[in-house]
Short mmCIF file of C-alpha atoms in Angstrom, two decimals:
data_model
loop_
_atom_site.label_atom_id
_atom_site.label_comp_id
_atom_site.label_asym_id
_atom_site.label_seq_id
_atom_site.Cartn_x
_atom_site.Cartn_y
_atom_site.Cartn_z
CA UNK Y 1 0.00 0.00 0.00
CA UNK Y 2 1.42 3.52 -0.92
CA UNK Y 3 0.91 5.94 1.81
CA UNK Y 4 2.48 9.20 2.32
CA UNK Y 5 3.33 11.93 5.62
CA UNK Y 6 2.28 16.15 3.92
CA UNK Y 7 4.85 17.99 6.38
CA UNK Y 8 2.53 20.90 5.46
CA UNK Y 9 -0.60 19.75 6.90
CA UNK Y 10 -1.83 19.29 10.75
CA UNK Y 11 -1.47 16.16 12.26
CA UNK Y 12 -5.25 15.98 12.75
CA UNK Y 13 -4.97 13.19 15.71
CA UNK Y 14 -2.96 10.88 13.45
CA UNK Y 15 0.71 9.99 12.30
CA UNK Y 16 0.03 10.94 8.98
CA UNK Y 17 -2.61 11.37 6.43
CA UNK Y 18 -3.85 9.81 2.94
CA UNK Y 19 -4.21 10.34 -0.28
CA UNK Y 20 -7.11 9.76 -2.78
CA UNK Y 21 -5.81 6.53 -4.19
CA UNK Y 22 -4.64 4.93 -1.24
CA UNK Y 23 -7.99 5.71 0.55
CA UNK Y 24 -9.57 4.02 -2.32
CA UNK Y 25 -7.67 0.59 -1.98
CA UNK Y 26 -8.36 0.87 1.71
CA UNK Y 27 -12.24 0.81 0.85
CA UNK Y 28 -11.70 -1.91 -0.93
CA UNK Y 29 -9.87 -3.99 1.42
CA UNK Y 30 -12.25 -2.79 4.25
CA UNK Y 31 -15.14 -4.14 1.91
CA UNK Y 32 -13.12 -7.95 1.12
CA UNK Y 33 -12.29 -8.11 5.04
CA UNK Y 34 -16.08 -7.07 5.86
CA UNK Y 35 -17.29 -10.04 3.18
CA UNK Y 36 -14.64 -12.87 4.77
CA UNK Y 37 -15.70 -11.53 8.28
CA UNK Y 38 -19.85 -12.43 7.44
CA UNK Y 39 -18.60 -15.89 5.54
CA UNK Y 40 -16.54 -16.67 8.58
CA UNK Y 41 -19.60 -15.96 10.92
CA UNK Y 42 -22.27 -18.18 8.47
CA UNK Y 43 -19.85 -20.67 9.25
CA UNK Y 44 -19.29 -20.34 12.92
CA UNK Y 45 -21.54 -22.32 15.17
CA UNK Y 46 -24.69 -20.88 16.33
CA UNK Y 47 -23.72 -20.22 19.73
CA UNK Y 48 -20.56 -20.29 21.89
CA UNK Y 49 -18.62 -24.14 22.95
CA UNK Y 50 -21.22 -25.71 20.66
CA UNK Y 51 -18.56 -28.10 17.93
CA UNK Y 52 -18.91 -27.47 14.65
CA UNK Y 53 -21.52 -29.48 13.21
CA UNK Y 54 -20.27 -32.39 10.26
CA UNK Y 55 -21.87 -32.93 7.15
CA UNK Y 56 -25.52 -33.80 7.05
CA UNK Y 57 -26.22 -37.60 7.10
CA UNK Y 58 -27.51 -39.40 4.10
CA UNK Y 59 -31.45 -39.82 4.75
CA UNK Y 60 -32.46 -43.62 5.56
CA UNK Y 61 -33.45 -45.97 2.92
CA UNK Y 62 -37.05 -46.62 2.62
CA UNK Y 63 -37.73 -49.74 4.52
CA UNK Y 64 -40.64 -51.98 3.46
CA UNK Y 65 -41.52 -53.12 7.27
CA UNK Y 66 -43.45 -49.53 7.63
CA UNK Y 67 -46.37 -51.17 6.14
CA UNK Y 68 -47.78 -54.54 6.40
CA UNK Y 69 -46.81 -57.49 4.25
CA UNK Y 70 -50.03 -58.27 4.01
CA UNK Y 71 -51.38 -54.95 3.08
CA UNK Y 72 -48.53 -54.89 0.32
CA UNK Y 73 -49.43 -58.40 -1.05
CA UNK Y 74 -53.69 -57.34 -0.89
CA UNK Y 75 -53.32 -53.96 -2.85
CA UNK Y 76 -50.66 -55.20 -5.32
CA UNK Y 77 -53.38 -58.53 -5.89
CA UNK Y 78 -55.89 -56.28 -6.50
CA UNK Y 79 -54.18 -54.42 -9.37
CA UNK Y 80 -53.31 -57.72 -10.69
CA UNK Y 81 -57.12 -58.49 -11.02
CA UNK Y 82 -57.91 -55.43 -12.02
CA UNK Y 83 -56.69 -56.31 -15.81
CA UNK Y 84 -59.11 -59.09 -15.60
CA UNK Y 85 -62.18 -56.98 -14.31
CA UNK Y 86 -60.93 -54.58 -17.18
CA UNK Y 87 -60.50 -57.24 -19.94
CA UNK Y 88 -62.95 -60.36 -19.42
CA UNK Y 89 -60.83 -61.57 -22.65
CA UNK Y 90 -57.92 -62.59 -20.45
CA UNK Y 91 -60.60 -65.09 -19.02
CA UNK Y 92 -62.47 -66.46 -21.67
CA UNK Y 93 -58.49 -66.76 -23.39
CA UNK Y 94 -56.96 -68.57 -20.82
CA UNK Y 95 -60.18 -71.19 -21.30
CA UNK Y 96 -59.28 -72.40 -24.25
CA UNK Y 97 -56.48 -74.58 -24.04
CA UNK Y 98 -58.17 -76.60 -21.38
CA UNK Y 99 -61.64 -77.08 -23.21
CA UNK Y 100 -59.14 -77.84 -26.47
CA UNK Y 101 -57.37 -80.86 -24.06
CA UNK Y 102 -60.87 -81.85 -23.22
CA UNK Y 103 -62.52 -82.24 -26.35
CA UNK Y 104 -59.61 -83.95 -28.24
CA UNK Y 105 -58.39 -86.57 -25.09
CA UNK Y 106 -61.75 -87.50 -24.30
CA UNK Y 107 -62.37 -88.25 -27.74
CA UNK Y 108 -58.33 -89.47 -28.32
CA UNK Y 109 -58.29 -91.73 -25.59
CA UNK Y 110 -61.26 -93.08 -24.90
CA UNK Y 111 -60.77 -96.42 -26.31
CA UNK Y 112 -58.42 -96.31 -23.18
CA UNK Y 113 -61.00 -97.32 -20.56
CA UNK Y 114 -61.12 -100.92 -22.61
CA UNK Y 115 -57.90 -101.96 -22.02
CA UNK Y 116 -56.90 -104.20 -19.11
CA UNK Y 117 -55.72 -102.50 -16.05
CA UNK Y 118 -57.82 -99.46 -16.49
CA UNK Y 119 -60.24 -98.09 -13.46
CA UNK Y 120 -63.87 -99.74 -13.42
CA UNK Y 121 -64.75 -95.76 -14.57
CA UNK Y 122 -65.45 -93.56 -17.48
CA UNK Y 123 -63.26 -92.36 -19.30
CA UNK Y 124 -64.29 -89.09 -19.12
CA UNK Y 125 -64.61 -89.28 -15.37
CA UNK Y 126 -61.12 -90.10 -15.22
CA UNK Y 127 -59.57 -87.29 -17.65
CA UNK Y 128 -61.39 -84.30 -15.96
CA UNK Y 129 -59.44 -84.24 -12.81
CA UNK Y 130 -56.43 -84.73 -14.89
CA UNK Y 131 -57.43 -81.97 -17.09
CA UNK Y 132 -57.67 -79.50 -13.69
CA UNK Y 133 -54.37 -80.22 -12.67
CA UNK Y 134 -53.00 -79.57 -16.31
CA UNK Y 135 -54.93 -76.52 -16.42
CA UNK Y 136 -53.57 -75.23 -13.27
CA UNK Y 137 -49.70 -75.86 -14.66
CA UNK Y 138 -50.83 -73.96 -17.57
CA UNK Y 139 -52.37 -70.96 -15.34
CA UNK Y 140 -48.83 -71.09 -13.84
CA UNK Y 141 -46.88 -70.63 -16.79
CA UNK Y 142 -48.97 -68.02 -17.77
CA UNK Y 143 -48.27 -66.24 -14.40
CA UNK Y 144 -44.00 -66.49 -15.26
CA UNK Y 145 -44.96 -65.01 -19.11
CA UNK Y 146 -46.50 -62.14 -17.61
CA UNK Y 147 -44.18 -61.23 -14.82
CA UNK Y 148 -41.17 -61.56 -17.86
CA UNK Y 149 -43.61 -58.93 -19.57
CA UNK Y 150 -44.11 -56.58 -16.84
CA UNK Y 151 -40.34 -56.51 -16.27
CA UNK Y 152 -39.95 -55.62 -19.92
CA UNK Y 153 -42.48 -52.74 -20.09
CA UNK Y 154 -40.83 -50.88 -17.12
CA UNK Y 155 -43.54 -51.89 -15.00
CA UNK Y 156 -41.29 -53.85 -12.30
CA UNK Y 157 -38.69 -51.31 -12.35
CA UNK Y 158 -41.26 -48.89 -10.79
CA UNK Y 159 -42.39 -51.37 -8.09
CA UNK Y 160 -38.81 -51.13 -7.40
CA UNK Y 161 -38.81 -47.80 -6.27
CA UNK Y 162 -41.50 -48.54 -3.70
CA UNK Y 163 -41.06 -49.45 0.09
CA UNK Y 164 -42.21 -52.82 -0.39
CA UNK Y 165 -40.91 -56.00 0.41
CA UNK Y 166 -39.42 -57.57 -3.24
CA UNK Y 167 -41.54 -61.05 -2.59
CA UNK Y 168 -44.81 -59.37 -1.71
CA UNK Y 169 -44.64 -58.43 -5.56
CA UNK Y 170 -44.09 -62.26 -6.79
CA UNK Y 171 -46.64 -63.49 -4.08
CA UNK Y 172 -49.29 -61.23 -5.17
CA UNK Y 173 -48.85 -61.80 -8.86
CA UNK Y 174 -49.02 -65.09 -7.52
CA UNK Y 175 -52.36 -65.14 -5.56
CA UNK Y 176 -53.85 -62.92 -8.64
CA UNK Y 177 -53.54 -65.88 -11.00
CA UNK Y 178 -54.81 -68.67 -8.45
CA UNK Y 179 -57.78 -66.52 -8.05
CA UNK Y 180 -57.92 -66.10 -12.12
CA UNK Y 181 -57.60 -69.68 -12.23
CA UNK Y 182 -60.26 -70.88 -9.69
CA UNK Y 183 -62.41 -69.34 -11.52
CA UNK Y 184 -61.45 -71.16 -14.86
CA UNK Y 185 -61.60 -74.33 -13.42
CA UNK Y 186 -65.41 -74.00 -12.46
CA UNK Y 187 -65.70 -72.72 -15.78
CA UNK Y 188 -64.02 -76.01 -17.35
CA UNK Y 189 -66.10 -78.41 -14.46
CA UNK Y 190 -69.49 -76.77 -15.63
CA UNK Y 191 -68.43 -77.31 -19.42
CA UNK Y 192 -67.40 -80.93 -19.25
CA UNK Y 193 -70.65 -82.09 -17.00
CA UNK Y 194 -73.02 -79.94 -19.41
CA UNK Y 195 -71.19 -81.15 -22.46
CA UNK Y 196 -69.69 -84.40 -21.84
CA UNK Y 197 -71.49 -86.24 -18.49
CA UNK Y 198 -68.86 -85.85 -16.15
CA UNK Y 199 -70.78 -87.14 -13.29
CA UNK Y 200 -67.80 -88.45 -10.81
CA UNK Y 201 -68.64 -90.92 -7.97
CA UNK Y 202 -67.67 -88.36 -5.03
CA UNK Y 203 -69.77 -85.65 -6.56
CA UNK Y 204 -69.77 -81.75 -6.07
CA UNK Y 205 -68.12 -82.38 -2.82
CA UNK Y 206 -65.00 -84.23 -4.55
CA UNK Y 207 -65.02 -82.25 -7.38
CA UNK Y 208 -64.57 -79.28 -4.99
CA UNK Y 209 -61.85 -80.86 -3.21
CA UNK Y 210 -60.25 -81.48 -6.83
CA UNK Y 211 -60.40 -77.94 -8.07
CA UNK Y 212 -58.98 -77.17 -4.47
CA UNK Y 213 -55.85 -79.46 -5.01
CA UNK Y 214 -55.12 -78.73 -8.40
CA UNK Y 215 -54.67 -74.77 -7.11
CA UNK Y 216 -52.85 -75.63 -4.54
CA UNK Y 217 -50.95 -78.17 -6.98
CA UNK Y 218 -50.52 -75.19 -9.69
CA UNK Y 219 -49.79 -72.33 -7.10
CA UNK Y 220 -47.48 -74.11 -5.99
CA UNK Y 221 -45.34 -75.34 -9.29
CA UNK Y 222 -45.66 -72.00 -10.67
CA UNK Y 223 -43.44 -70.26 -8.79
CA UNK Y 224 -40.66 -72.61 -11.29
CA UNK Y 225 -41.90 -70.13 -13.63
CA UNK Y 226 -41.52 -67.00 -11.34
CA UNK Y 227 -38.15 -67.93 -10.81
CA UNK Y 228 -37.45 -68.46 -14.52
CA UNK Y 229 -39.44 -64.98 -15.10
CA UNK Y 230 -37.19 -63.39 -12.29
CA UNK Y 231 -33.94 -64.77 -13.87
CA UNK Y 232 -34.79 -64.74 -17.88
CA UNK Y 233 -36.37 -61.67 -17.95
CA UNK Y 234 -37.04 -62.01 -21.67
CA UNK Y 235 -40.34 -63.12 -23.24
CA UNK Y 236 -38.92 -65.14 -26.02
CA UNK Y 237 -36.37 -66.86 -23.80
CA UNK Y 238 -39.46 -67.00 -20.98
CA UNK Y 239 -41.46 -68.57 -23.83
CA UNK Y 240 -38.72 -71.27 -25.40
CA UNK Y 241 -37.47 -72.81 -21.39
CA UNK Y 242 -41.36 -72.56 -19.66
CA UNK Y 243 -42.20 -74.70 -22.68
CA UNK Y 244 -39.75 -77.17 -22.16
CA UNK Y 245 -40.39 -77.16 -18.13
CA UNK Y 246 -44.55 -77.66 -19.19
CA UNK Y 247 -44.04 -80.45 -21.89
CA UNK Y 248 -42.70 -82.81 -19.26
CA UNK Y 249 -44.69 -82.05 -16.52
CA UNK Y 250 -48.15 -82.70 -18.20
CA UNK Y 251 -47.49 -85.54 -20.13
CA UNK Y 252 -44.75 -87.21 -18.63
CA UNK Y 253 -47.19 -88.27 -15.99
CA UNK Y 254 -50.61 -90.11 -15.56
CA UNK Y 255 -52.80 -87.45 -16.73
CA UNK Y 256 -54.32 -89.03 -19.70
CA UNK Y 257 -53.74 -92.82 -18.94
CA UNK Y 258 -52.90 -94.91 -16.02
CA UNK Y 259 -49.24 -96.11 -14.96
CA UNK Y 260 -49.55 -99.68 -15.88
CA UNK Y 261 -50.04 -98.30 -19.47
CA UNK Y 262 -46.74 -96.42 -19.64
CA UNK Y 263 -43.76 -97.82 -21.28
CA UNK Y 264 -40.83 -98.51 -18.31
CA UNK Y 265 -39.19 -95.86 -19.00
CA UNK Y 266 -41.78 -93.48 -18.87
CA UNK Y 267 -43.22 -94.84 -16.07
CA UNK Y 268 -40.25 -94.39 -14.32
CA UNK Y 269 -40.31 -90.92 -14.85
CA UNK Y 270 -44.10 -90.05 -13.94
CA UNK Y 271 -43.12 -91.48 -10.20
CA UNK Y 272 -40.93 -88.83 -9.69
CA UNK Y 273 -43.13 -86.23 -11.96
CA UNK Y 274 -44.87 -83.69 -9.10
CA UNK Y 275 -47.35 -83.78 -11.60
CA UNK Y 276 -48.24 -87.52 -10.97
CA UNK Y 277 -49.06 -86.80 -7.69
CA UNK Y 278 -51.24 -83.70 -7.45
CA UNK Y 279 -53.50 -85.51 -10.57
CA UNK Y 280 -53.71 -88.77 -8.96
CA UNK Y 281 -55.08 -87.16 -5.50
CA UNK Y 282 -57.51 -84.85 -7.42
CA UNK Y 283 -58.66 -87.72 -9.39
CA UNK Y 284 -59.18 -90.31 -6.21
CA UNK Y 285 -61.28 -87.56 -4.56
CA UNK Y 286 -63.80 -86.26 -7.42
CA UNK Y 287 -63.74 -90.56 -8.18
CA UNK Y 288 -64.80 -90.60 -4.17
CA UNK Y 289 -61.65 -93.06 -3.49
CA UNK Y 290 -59.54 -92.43 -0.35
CA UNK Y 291 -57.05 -89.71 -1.39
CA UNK Y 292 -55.66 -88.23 1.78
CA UNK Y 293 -52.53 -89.64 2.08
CA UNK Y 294 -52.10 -88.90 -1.95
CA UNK Y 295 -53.39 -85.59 -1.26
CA UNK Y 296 -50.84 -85.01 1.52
CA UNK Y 297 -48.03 -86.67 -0.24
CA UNK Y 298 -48.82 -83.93 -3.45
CA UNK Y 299 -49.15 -80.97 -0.83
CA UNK Y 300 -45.70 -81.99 0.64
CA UNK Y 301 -43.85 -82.19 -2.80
CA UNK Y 302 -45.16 -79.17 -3.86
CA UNK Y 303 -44.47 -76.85 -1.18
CA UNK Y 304 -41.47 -78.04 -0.87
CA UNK Y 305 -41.09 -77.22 -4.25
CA UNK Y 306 -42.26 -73.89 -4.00
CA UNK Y 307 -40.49 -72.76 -1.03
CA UNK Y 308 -37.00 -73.48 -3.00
CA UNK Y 309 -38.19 -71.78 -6.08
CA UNK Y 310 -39.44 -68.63 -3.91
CA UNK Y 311 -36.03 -68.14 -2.57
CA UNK Y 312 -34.76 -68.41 -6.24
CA UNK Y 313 -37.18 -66.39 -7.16
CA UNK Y 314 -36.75 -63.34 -5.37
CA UNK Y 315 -32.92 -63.58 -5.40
CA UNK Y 316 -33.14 -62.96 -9.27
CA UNK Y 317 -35.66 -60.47 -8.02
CA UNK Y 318 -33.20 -58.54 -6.71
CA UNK Y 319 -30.72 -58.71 -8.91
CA UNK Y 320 -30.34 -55.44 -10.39
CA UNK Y 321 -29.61 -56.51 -14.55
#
């Protein structure tokens, strides 16, 4: 700073005076000195001995436990039914490949119920139950080829933004499509007694307790195809492996005629189908036979099936890609 003493002038109370220029950069300083003094002070704590506060905390991811699993899985069901309430098609589609089974194996097949070994029963008696099983495997897939879709259109990856528990999404998707499906198979039951007799020895009671099974049977195997879904994540790849799951499933088993008229080999391989079991307890109870220890046997297999799918299922879930 350039500052200068005038000899010539009073002393004025100081050591010396200044001139224009100089008083100019002194503004100027006073003014930078002022601005670091109020920056300084919006930094300072609020009040005296109070430590300087750190850097505010990241705020808590959302966790899903503030509401109710079971609320979750109700209101994402409901949207799930909502298509169907909004488009009876999806219904009356999903019908056909079960009345298309019916008509062509009771027709296919029915020279069947002449051959040795075969139940004192009709033939039709004994494909309907089979058919309700079937139809519930079929339900299933359909339940892995529309998660694959939602996760396509962007729908999952909102769901993902939500404070929700990932499985409540794959159990109510789930539960949407066993209701869907209860309905069908009343649908297909009223068909083939109007259309083709099926008057079963256990009547409406064992019929229930068929249709019953068979959702419990289906519920149960589909989440195979929620876990594909989860893990694929592609419809055309969905499409090509579900197939090849199904194919086996439904008629690699006793569905359309008894064990003793499988070959060996293929006998051998409907005793360890989880098909095999959920159709023969359906079919002993609509036929009025004792099925409960079939009926328990299928229930076991199959949730033990679907509990190690589930926690397949919503590991691929989670998986981010």
């Amino acid at each position: 700073m350039a500052w200068y003493w005038n000899p010539g002038s009073p002393a004025q109370g100081h050591v010396g005076g200044w001139g224009p220029e100089a008083a100019g950069r002194a503004g100027a300083l006073a003014e930078h000195a002022a601005a670091a003094a109020v920056t300084a002070a919006g930094h300072a704590p609020a009040r005296a001995g109070r430590p300087e506060a750190g850097p505010e905390p990241d705020p808590p991811e959302a966790a899903w436990s503030g509401t109710g699993i079971a609320a979750q899985v109700l209101v994402l069901t409901g949207r799930s039914l909502r298509a169907v309430v909004l488009d009876p098609r999806l219904l009356l589609a999903s019908l056909f490949a079960p009345m298309v089974m019916l008509v062509l194996f009771s027709q296919l097949f029915a020279s069947v119920a002449a051959a040795p070994g075969f139940p004192d029963v009709r033939y039709i008696d004994f494909l309907v139950p089979a058919i309700l099983v079937t139809s519930a495997i079929q339900a299933a897939l359909n339940t892995g080829l529309g998660l694959t879709q939602e996760m396509s259109n962007g729908i999952i990856t909102r769901f993902r933004t939500l404070p929700v528990w990932p499985g409540s999404v794959l159990l109510a998707r789930s539960l949407a499509d066993v209701v869907r499906n209860a309905v069908q198979l009343l649908l297909v039951v009223v068909a083939a007694a109007a259309v083709f007799g099926f008057r079963p020895a256990g009547g409406p009671l064992g019929t229930l307790g068929a249709c019953a099974l068979a959702l419990a049977v289906g519920g149960c195997l589909g989440w195979i195809f929620i876990a594909l879904a989860c893990w694929l994540r592609r419809v055309e790849l969905m499409q090509s492996v579900a197939g090849l799951v199904t194919f086996p499933l439904v008629f690699a088993s006793t569905a359309f005629v008894p064990a003793s008229g499988l070959p060996g080999w293929l006998r051998a391989v409907a005793q360890v189908n989880p098909a095999t079991y959920g159709i023969e307890a359906a079919r002993g109870l609509a036929l009025g036979q004792p099925a409960l220890l079939s009926a328990a046997i299928a229930l076991a297999i199959s949730l033990t099936v679907a509990a190690a799918a589930a926690a397949v299922a919503i590991r691929g879930f989670q998986r981010r890609r």
